[in-house]
Amino acid sequence: MLLCIDCGNTNTVFSIWNGETFLSTWRIETNHKRTADEYFVWLSTLMALKKIDAKINSVIISSTVPRVVFNLRVLCNRYFDCRPLVVGKPECALPVQPRVDEGTTVGPDRLVNTVAGFDRYGGDIIVVDFGTATTFDVVDTDGAYIGGVIAPGVNLSLEALHMAAAALPHVDVTMPDKAIGTNTVACIQSGVFWGYIGLVEGIVRQIRIERDRPMKVVATGGLAELFSQGFDLFDSIDYDLTIHGLRLINDYNKELEA
């Protein structure tokens, strides 16, 4: 079985693929101090609860936190007796190479989203990922990543506002009843919600102008649904896009080895 690991700045997602479907997906806080032994105890306990007893023999990792990869490699070597495939490393091939400025390193999560987006929706798409950062990935007609946009994530913006202005409370993001807030919490919620609606609309509009062609918009990440309420921002919302991309990249590399 294949273990797909998507390590983001905030959370790390583990998902097990049996060759036909994902059996289960679990999420844990990203922590570079977590040891391989801790990962194994946590993961094996959850697998036992789901009655998943088949052996993991392949692992693929996408990580935006380089310091985490070492212990994940140890996990694979020590407990699964395999060498993990790490997206972004030279030994991990991609179906189509990104076309960006020479010397530019593209985040592995963006590469994975590009592969998955092209597989499910074809070319000429914009993948909007609501993570710690809000990223916009532009996928060309042939499936190549050709650039994009990085903006502060929603929760990161809220946290920065709270930390920089002592008098302002930390609030949860939600869709306000109206734009004009009549108390501090409502004002903050309105600013964040309507601010991000405007951010997405403005960036997508500008990308379409520069590309001078129709561009489908696919959203992923936990807050995608929040910003789709009553708005025509996205053509599709795909919550498992990154995990799907990891599986595709693993399959592609296995085919090259055959």
Short mmCIF file of C-alpha atoms in Angstrom, two decimals:
data_model
loop_
_atom_site.label_atom_id
_atom_site.label_comp_id
_atom_site.label_asym_id
_atom_site.label_seq_id
_atom_site.Cartn_x
_atom_site.Cartn_y
_atom_site.Cartn_z
CA MET A 1 0.00 0.00 0.00
CA LEU A 2 1.01 3.58 -0.59
CA LEU A 3 1.26 6.19 2.17
CA CYS A 4 0.85 9.77 0.93
CA ILE A 5 2.17 12.47 3.28
CA ASP A 6 1.32 16.12 2.66
CA CYS A 7 3.26 18.26 5.12
CA GLY A 8 2.13 21.89 5.28
CA ASN A 9 3.21 24.73 7.52
CA THR A 10 0.32 24.13 9.93
CA ASN A 11 -0.83 20.52 9.54
CA THR A 12 0.47 17.27 8.06
CA VAL A 13 -1.94 14.91 6.31
CA PHE A 14 -1.39 11.14 6.07
CA SER A 15 -3.51 9.15 3.63
CA ILE A 16 -3.35 5.45 2.70
CA TRP A 17 -4.01 4.28 -0.88
CA ASN A 18 -4.66 0.57 -1.50
CA GLY A 19 -4.42 0.73 -5.29
CA GLU A 20 -8.11 1.49 -5.81
CA THR A 21 -9.16 4.00 -3.18
CA PHE A 22 -7.92 5.98 -0.19
CA LEU A 23 -8.75 3.89 2.87
CA SER A 24 -8.42 6.69 5.39
CA THR A 25 -6.94 10.14 5.90
CA TRP A 26 -5.61 11.62 9.15
CA ARG A 27 -4.28 15.04 10.12
CA ILE A 28 -1.67 16.00 12.72
CA GLU A 29 -0.01 19.28 13.68
CA THR A 30 3.25 19.87 11.80
CA ASN A 31 6.15 19.70 14.24
CA HIS A 32 9.76 19.24 13.14
CA LYS A 33 10.64 17.88 16.60
CA ARG A 34 8.30 14.90 16.27
CA THR A 35 10.40 11.74 16.00
CA ALA A 36 9.96 8.80 13.65
CA ASP A 37 8.93 6.63 16.60
CA GLU A 38 6.20 9.10 17.59
CA TYR A 39 4.90 9.19 14.03
CA PHE A 40 4.76 5.40 13.93
CA VAL A 41 2.95 4.99 17.25
CA TRP A 42 0.37 7.61 16.21
CA LEU A 43 -0.14 6.21 12.71
CA SER A 44 -0.18 2.52 13.66
CA THR A 45 -2.75 3.22 16.39
CA LEU A 46 -5.06 4.98 13.93
CA MET A 47 -4.60 2.19 11.37
CA ALA A 48 -5.53 -0.38 14.00
CA LEU A 49 -8.67 1.56 14.92
CA LYS A 50 -9.65 1.52 11.22
CA LYS A 51 -8.70 -2.18 11.01
CA ILE A 52 -6.16 -1.47 8.27
CA ASP A 53 -3.61 -4.25 8.59
CA ALA A 54 -2.01 -4.37 5.12
CA LYS A 55 1.67 -3.48 4.86
CA ILE A 56 2.79 -0.04 3.70
CA ASN A 57 5.54 -0.56 1.11
CA SER A 58 5.67 2.80 -0.68
CA VAL A 59 5.68 6.38 0.61
CA ILE A 60 5.56 9.74 -1.17
CA ILE A 61 6.09 13.04 0.65
CA SER A 62 5.33 16.64 -0.20
CA SER A 63 6.66 19.05 2.41
CA THR A 64 6.80 22.84 2.63
CA VAL A 65 8.73 22.44 5.90
CA PRO A 66 12.16 20.97 5.04
CA ARG A 67 13.09 20.25 8.67
CA VAL A 68 10.24 17.73 8.95
CA VAL A 69 11.43 15.56 6.07
CA PHE A 70 14.37 14.01 7.95
CA ASN A 71 12.21 12.30 10.58
CA LEU A 72 9.68 11.25 7.94
CA ARG A 73 12.53 9.60 6.02
CA VAL A 74 13.58 7.79 9.19
CA LEU A 75 9.97 6.66 9.68
CA CYS A 76 9.95 5.13 6.20
CA ASN A 77 13.34 3.46 6.51
CA ARG A 78 12.87 2.12 10.02
CA TYR A 79 9.25 0.98 9.98
CA PHE A 80 8.26 0.53 6.34
CA ASP A 81 11.61 -0.60 4.94
CA CYS A 82 11.36 1.74 1.97
CA ARG A 83 12.94 4.91 0.62
CA PRO A 84 10.30 7.63 0.30
CA LEU A 85 9.79 9.62 -2.87
CA VAL A 86 10.06 13.34 -2.02
CA VAL A 87 8.43 15.82 -4.39
CA GLY A 88 10.84 18.53 -5.45
CA LYS A 89 13.94 16.35 -5.18
CA PRO A 90 15.84 15.43 -8.37
CA GLU A 91 14.90 11.75 -8.08
CA CYS A 92 11.17 12.59 -8.16
CA ALA A 93 10.09 13.06 -11.79
CA LEU A 94 7.07 15.14 -12.82
CA PRO A 95 4.86 14.48 -15.86
CA VAL A 96 5.59 18.03 -17.10
CA GLN A 97 8.37 20.28 -15.84
CA PRO A 98 7.43 23.74 -14.50
CA ARG A 99 8.23 26.70 -16.71
CA VAL A 100 9.47 29.45 -14.39
CA ASP A 101 12.53 31.71 -14.09
CA GLU A 102 15.82 29.85 -14.07
CA GLY A 103 16.95 29.03 -10.54
CA THR A 104 13.45 29.35 -9.08
CA THR A 105 12.38 26.68 -6.61
CA VAL A 106 8.67 25.91 -6.80
CA GLY A 107 6.95 24.74 -3.62
CA PRO A 108 6.23 21.00 -3.74
CA ASP A 109 2.61 21.57 -2.75
CA ARG A 110 2.17 23.76 -5.82
CA LEU A 111 3.71 21.13 -8.09
CA VAL A 112 1.42 18.46 -6.65
CA ASN A 113 -1.69 20.64 -7.02
CA THR A 114 -0.72 21.34 -10.63
CA VAL A 115 -0.45 17.63 -11.48
CA ALA A 116 -3.74 16.83 -9.76
CA GLY A 117 -5.57 19.82 -11.22
CA PHE A 118 -4.51 18.99 -14.77
CA ASP A 119 -5.52 15.35 -14.34
CA ARG A 120 -9.00 16.19 -13.08
CA TYR A 121 -9.82 19.42 -14.92
CA GLY A 122 -7.46 19.72 -17.86
CA GLY A 123 -5.23 22.65 -18.74
CA ASP A 124 -5.78 26.39 -18.49
CA ILE A 125 -6.78 26.34 -14.83
CA ILE A 126 -6.05 28.35 -11.72
CA VAL A 127 -5.72 26.33 -8.51
CA VAL A 128 -6.49 28.41 -5.40
CA ASP A 129 -5.22 26.74 -2.23
CA PHE A 130 -6.43 28.19 1.10
CA GLY A 131 -3.62 27.09 3.40
CA THR A 132 -1.27 28.93 5.74
CA ALA A 133 -0.66 31.03 2.64
CA THR A 134 -3.31 31.52 -0.03
CA THR A 135 -1.69 30.45 -3.29
CA PHE A 136 -2.80 30.73 -6.89
CA ASP A 137 -1.19 28.21 -9.24
CA VAL A 138 -1.50 28.75 -13.00
CA VAL A 139 -1.54 25.57 -15.08
CA ASP A 140 -0.84 25.78 -18.81
CA THR A 141 -2.62 23.91 -21.60
CA ASP A 142 -0.15 20.99 -21.40
CA GLY A 143 -0.25 20.71 -17.60
CA ALA A 144 2.89 22.71 -16.81
CA TYR A 145 3.06 24.99 -13.79
CA ILE A 146 3.88 28.41 -15.24
CA GLY A 147 3.77 30.63 -12.15
CA GLY A 148 1.26 32.07 -9.78
CA VAL A 149 0.60 34.25 -6.76
CA ILE A 150 1.29 33.94 -3.03
CA ALA A 151 -0.80 35.93 -0.56
CA PRO A 152 -1.05 35.74 3.25
CA GLY A 153 -3.45 33.04 4.42
CA VAL A 154 -6.73 33.93 6.07
CA ASN A 155 -5.85 32.69 9.55
CA LEU A 156 -2.35 34.14 9.26
CA SER A 157 -3.86 37.55 8.50
CA LEU A 158 -6.18 37.30 11.50
CA GLU A 159 -3.31 36.29 13.77
CA ALA A 160 -1.10 39.12 12.52
CA LEU A 161 -3.89 41.64 13.09
CA HIS A 162 -4.44 40.37 16.63
CA MET A 163 -0.72 40.41 17.48
CA ALA A 164 0.00 43.84 15.98
CA ALA A 165 -3.00 45.59 17.52
CA ALA A 166 -3.32 44.68 21.18
CA ALA A 167 -6.82 46.10 21.49
CA LEU A 168 -8.21 43.89 18.72
CA PRO A 169 -9.45 40.40 19.67
CA HIS A 170 -8.66 37.20 17.84
CA VAL A 171 -11.80 36.11 15.96
CA ASP A 172 -12.88 33.20 13.81
CA VAL A 173 -13.41 33.93 10.15
CA THR A 174 -17.00 33.65 9.01
CA MET A 175 -19.33 35.24 6.48
CA PRO A 176 -20.80 38.36 8.14
CA ASP A 177 -24.46 39.29 7.78
CA LYS A 178 -23.49 42.64 6.29
CA ALA A 179 -20.39 44.54 5.25
CA ILE A 180 -20.77 47.37 7.78
CA GLY A 181 -19.87 45.96 11.19
CA THR A 182 -21.47 47.48 14.28
CA ASN A 183 -19.02 46.00 16.77
CA THR A 184 -15.29 45.19 16.75
CA VAL A 185 -15.65 41.47 16.02
CA ALA A 186 -18.09 42.09 13.17
CA CYS A 187 -15.78 44.75 11.71
CA ILE A 188 -12.81 42.36 11.70
CA GLN A 189 -14.85 39.51 10.23
CA SER A 190 -16.16 41.80 7.51
CA GLY A 191 -12.70 43.08 6.66
CA VAL A 192 -11.23 39.61 6.38
CA PHE A 193 -14.15 37.98 4.57
CA TRP A 194 -14.86 40.73 2.04
CA GLY A 195 -11.16 41.45 1.73
CA TYR A 196 -10.47 37.89 0.62
CA ILE A 197 -13.45 37.83 -1.70
CA GLY A 198 -11.99 40.90 -3.37
CA LEU A 199 -8.49 39.40 -3.34
CA VAL A 200 -9.60 36.22 -5.10
CA GLU A 201 -11.76 38.05 -7.62
CA GLY A 202 -9.05 40.60 -8.40
CA ILE A 203 -6.19 38.12 -8.80
CA VAL A 204 -8.24 35.70 -10.91
CA ARG A 205 -9.40 38.57 -13.11
CA GLN A 206 -5.84 39.79 -13.66
CA ILE A 207 -4.55 36.29 -14.46
CA ARG A 208 -7.29 35.87 -17.04
CA ILE A 209 -6.38 39.20 -18.60
CA GLU A 210 -2.70 38.24 -18.82
CA ARG A 211 -3.47 34.79 -20.18
CA ASP A 212 -6.08 36.20 -22.58
CA ARG A 213 -8.15 33.02 -22.54
CA PRO A 214 -10.81 31.32 -20.40
CA MET A 215 -9.36 29.91 -17.18
CA LYS A 216 -11.22 27.52 -14.91
CA VAL A 217 -10.77 28.12 -11.18
CA VAL A 218 -10.40 25.17 -8.81
CA ALA A 219 -10.27 25.75 -5.04
CA THR A 220 -8.86 23.49 -2.36
CA GLY A 221 -8.17 23.84 1.34
CA GLY A 222 -10.45 23.99 4.36
CA LEU A 223 -11.70 27.54 3.82
CA ALA A 224 -12.60 27.10 0.15
CA GLU A 225 -16.25 26.42 0.92
CA LEU A 226 -16.53 29.51 3.13
CA PHE A 227 -15.57 31.80 0.27
CA SER A 228 -17.86 30.07 -2.21
CA GLN A 229 -21.08 30.86 -0.34
CA GLY A 230 -23.35 32.67 -2.76
CA PHE A 231 -20.44 33.67 -5.00
CA ASP A 232 -19.36 32.45 -8.41
CA LEU A 233 -15.66 32.41 -7.55
CA PHE A 234 -14.84 28.78 -8.29
CA ASP A 235 -15.78 26.29 -10.97
CA SER A 236 -14.98 23.41 -8.59
CA ILE A 237 -13.98 22.79 -4.98
CA ASP A 238 -11.69 19.78 -4.52
CA TYR A 239 -10.68 19.01 -0.95
CA ASP A 240 -8.44 16.01 -1.69
CA LEU A 241 -6.63 17.58 -4.64
CA THR A 242 -3.15 17.46 -3.08
CA ILE A 243 -3.41 13.86 -1.92
CA HIS A 244 -4.68 12.87 -5.37
CA GLY A 245 -1.67 14.60 -6.92
CA LEU A 246 0.73 12.71 -4.67
CA ARG A 247 -0.74 9.42 -5.79
CA LEU A 248 -0.45 10.43 -9.45
CA ILE A 249 3.20 11.46 -9.10
CA ASN A 250 4.01 8.21 -7.33
CA ASP A 251 2.34 6.21 -10.11
CA TYR A 252 4.22 8.19 -12.75
CA ASN A 253 7.58 7.44 -11.13
CA LYS A 254 6.74 3.77 -10.73
CA GLU A 255 5.94 3.59 -14.46
CA LEU A 256 9.33 5.14 -15.27
CA GLU A 257 11.05 2.50 -13.15
CA ALA A 258 9.24 -0.38 -14.86
#
